[in-house]
XYZ file of C-alpha atoms in Angstrom:
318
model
C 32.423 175.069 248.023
C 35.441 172.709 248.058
C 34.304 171.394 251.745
C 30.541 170.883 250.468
C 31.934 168.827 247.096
C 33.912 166.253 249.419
C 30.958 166.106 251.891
C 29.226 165.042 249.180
C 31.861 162.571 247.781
C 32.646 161.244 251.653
C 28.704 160.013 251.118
C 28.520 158.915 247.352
C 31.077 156.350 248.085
C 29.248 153.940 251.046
C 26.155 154.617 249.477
C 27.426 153.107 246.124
C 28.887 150.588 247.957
C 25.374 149.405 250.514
C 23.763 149.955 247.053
C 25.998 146.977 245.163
C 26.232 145.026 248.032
C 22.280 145.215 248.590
C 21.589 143.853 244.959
C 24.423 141.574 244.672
C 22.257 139.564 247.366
C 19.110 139.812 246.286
C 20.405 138.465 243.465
C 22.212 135.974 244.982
C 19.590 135.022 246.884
C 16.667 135.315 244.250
C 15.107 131.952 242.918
C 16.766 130.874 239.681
C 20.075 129.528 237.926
C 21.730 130.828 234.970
C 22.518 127.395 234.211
C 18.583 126.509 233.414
C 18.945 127.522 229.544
C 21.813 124.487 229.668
C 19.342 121.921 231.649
C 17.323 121.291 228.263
C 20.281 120.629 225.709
C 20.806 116.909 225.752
C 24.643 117.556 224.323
C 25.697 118.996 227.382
C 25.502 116.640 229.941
C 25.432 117.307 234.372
C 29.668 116.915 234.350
C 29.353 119.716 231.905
C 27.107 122.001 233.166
C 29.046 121.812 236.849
C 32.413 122.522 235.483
C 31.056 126.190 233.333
C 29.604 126.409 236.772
C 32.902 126.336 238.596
C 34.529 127.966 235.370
C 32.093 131.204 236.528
C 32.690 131.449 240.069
C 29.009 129.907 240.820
C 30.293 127.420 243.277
C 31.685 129.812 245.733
C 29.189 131.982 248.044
C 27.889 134.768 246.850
C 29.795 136.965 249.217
C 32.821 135.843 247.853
C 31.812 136.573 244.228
C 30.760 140.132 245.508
C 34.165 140.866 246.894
C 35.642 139.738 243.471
C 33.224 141.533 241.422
C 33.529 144.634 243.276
C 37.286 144.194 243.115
C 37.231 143.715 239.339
C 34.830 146.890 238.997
C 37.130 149.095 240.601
C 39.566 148.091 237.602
C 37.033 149.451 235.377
C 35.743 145.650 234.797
C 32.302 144.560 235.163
C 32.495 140.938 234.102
C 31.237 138.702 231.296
C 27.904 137.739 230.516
C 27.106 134.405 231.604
C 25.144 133.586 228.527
C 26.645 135.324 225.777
C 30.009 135.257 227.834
C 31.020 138.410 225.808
C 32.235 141.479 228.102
C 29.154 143.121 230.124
C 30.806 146.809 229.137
C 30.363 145.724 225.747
C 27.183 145.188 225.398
C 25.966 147.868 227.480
C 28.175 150.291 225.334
C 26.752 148.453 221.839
C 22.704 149.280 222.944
C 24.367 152.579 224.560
C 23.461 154.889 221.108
C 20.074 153.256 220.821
C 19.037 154.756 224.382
C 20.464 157.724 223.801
C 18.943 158.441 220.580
C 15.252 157.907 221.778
C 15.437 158.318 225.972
C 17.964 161.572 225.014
C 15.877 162.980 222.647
C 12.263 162.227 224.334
C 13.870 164.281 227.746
C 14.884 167.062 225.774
C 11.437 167.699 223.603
C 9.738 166.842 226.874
C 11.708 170.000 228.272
C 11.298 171.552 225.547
C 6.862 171.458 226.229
C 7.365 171.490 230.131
C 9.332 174.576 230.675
C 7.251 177.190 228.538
C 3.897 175.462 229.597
C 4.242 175.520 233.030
C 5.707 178.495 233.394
C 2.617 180.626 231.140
C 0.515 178.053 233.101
C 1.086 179.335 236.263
C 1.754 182.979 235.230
C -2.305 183.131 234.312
C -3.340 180.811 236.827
C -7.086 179.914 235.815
C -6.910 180.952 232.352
C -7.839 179.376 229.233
C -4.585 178.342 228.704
C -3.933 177.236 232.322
C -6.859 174.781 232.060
C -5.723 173.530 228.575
C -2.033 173.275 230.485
C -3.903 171.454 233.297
C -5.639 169.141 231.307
C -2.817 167.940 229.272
C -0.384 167.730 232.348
C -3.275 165.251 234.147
C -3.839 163.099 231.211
C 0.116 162.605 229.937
C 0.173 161.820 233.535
C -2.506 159.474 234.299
C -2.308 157.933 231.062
C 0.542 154.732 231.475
C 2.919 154.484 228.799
C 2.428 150.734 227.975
C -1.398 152.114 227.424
C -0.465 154.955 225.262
C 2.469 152.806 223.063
C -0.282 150.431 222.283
C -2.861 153.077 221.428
C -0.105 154.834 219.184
C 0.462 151.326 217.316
C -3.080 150.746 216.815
C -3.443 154.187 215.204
C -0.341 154.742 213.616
C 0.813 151.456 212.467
C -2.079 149.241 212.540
C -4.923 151.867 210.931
C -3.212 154.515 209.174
C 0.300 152.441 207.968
C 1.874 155.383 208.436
C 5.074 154.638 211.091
C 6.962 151.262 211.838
C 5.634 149.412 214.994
C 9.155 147.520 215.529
C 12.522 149.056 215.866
C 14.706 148.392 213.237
C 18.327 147.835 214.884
C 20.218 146.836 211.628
C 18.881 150.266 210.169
C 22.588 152.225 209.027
C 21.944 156.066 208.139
C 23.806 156.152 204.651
C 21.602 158.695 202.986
C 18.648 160.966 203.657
C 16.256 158.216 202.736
C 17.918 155.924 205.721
C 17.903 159.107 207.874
C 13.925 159.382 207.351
C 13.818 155.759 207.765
C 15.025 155.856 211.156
C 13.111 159.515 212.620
C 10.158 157.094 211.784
C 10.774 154.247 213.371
C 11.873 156.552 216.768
C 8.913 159.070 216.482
C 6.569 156.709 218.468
C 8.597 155.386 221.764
C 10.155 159.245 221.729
C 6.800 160.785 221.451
C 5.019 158.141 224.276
C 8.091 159.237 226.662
C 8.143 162.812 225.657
C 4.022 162.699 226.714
C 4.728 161.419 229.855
C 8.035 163.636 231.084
C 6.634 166.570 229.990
C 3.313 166.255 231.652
C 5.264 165.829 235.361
C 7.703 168.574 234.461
C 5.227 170.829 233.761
C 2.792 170.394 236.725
C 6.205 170.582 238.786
C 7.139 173.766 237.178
C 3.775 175.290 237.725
C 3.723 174.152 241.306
C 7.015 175.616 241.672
C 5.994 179.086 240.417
C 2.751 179.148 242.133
C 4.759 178.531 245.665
C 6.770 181.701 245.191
C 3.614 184.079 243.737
C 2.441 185.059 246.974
C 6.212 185.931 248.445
C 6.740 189.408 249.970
C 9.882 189.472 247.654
C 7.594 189.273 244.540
C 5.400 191.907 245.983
C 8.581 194.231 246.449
C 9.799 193.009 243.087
C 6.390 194.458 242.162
C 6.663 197.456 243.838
C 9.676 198.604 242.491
C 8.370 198.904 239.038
C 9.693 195.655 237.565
C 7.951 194.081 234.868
C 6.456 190.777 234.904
C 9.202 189.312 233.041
C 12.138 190.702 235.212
C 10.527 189.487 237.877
C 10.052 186.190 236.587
C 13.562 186.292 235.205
C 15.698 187.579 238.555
C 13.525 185.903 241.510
C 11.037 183.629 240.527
C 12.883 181.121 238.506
C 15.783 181.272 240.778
C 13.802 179.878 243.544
C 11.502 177.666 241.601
C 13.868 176.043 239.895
C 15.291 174.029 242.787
C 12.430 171.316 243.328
C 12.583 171.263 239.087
C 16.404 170.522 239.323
C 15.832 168.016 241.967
C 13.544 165.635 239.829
C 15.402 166.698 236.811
C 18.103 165.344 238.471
C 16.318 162.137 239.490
C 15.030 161.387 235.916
C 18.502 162.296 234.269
C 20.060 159.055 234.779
C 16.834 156.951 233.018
C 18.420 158.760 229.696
C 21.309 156.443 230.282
C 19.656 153.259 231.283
C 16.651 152.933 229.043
C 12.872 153.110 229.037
C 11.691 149.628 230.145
C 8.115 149.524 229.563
C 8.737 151.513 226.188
C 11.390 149.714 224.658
C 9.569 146.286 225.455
C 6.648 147.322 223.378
C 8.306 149.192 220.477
C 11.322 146.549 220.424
C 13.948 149.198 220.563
C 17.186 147.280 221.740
C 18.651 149.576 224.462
C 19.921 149.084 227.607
C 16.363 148.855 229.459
C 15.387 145.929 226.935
C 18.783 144.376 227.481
C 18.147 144.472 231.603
C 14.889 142.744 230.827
C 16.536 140.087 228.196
C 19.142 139.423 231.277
C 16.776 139.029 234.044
C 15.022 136.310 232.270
C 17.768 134.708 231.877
C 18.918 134.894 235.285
C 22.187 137.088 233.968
C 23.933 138.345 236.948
C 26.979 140.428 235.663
C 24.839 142.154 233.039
C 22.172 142.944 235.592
C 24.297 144.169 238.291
C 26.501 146.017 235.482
C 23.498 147.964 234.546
C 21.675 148.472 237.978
C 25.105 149.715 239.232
C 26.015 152.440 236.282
C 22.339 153.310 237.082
C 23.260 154.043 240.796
C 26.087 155.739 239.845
C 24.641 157.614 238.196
C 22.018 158.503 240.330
C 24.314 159.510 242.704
C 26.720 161.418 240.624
C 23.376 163.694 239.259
C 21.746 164.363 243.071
C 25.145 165.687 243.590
C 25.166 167.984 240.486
C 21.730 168.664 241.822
C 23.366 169.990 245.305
C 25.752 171.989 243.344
C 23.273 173.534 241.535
C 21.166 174.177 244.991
C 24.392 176.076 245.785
C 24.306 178.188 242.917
C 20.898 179.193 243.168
C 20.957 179.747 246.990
C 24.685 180.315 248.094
C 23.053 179.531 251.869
C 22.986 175.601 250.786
C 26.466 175.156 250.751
C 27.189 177.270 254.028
């Protein structure tokens, strides 16, 4: 097991650094100049603007602002913002509760509905309930969130009056009046994500089961005289549960770094609204502080992912 972890490690570590190194010059390279937002103030005049320029590093090539960057992150720094010019860990620690609150709780109802659907799902395969199951997998699926946010606000907000359509970030929980104040304002984006995660989980889950149905091991489980639930319990899930783990494992690191598409529309200021607010402005530290936590910790959860391979089939690590 020992040999298999630094295997793993011996990879994580080139792969992180191809990753920064790809995106450092893309955004290097992309069209763009964080000095624009300067161009239209009359006060601050071309002398100016050049000298912040040097003051940031911007007049030196890009691939010696990577190798100072990347030195600086491996001191556990990740820069300043160029507009704000307040500490990139900062402000991604400052939305950090926001995208945990909604993105954490979202994944975990989400699991919540996946993991009991799909499994009765595929346990009566062409039932009543399977179709039902089916049904509601394909359209939290097919359905886009931006779609779905918007029908929720017309419905919710705009018709019935009965939930906020914009986050409230200055909202402080002092009291239980506060506390309802803020499940209402999160019930929307969570439920839109929660639709969405739990409607791949669950046809994953039931694809998973279905695969290992027809197994001679399930047929000797069978034989023996173990109930449906032992079997399900002792061999099924073992061996389902791998391909689950593996996009489990994928999506785990989107808890971290923010829903995009739904924190645009509900205004909820997390991390994946603060990537967006920093690639308009052409923000590279806070963009490449972001993207890079997010590779991290993509690669830190596919190799929890292997581990967990290795529990559930000791072979793996061999």
């Amino acid at each position: 097991m020992i040999r298999f972890i630094l295997k793993k490690l011996a990879i994580a570590v080139p792969t992180l650094l191809a990753i920064s190194f790809v995106i450092f010059t893309i955004l290097a390279l992309a069209p763009g100049d964080p000095m624009s937002e300067f161009a239209t103030n009359p006060a601050i005049t071309p002398e100016v603007r050049e000298a912040i320029r040097r003051s940031l590093g911007l007049d030196q090539p890009f691939y010696i602002r990577y190798v100072k960057w990347l030195w600086a992150l491996c001191q556990g720094d990740l820069g300043y913002s160029f507009t704000s010019r307040s500490p990139v860990l900062g402000l991604i620690l400052q939305r950090l509760p926001t995208t945990l609150w909604v993105v954490g709780i979202s994944y975990a109802v989400s699991a919540a509905i996946a993991f009991p659907l799909g499994i009765i799902s595929a346990m009566r395969r062409n039932s009543l309930l399977d179709q039902l199951a089916t049904t509601f997998a394909f359209l939290g699926y097919s359905l886009p969130t931006f779609f779905t946010g918007l029908l929720f606000i017309i419905i919710f907000s705009v018709w019935l009056k009965w939930l906020p359509f914009i986050y409230n970030s200055t909202l402080e929980i002092t009291n239980l009046q506060t506390l309802w104040q803020q499940i209402q304002q999160s019930m929307m984006p969570i439920v839109v994500l929660a639709l969405y995660q739990s409607a791949v989980l669950t046809r994953f889950i039931r694809n998973a089961i279905l695969e290992e149905l027809p197994q001679d091991y399930i047929r000797t489980a069978y034989a023996k005289g173990l109930t449906e639930f032992a079997v399900l319990r002792k061999h099924i899930l073992r061996n389902a549960l791998i391909p689950v783990v593996t996009l489990m494992a994928i999506d785990m690191p989107s808890i971290f770094t923010g829903a995009l598409i739904t924190e645009q529309i509900f205004r909820v200021p997390g991390i994946g609204a603060l990537l967006i607010e920093s690639i308009n402005r052409n923000d590279t530290p806070v963009i490449m502080g972001i993207t890079i936590i997010y590779a991290f910790l993509v690669v830190i959860f596919n190799g929890i992912a292997d581990l967990s391979y290795a529990l559930l089939d000791p072979r793996v690590s061999r």
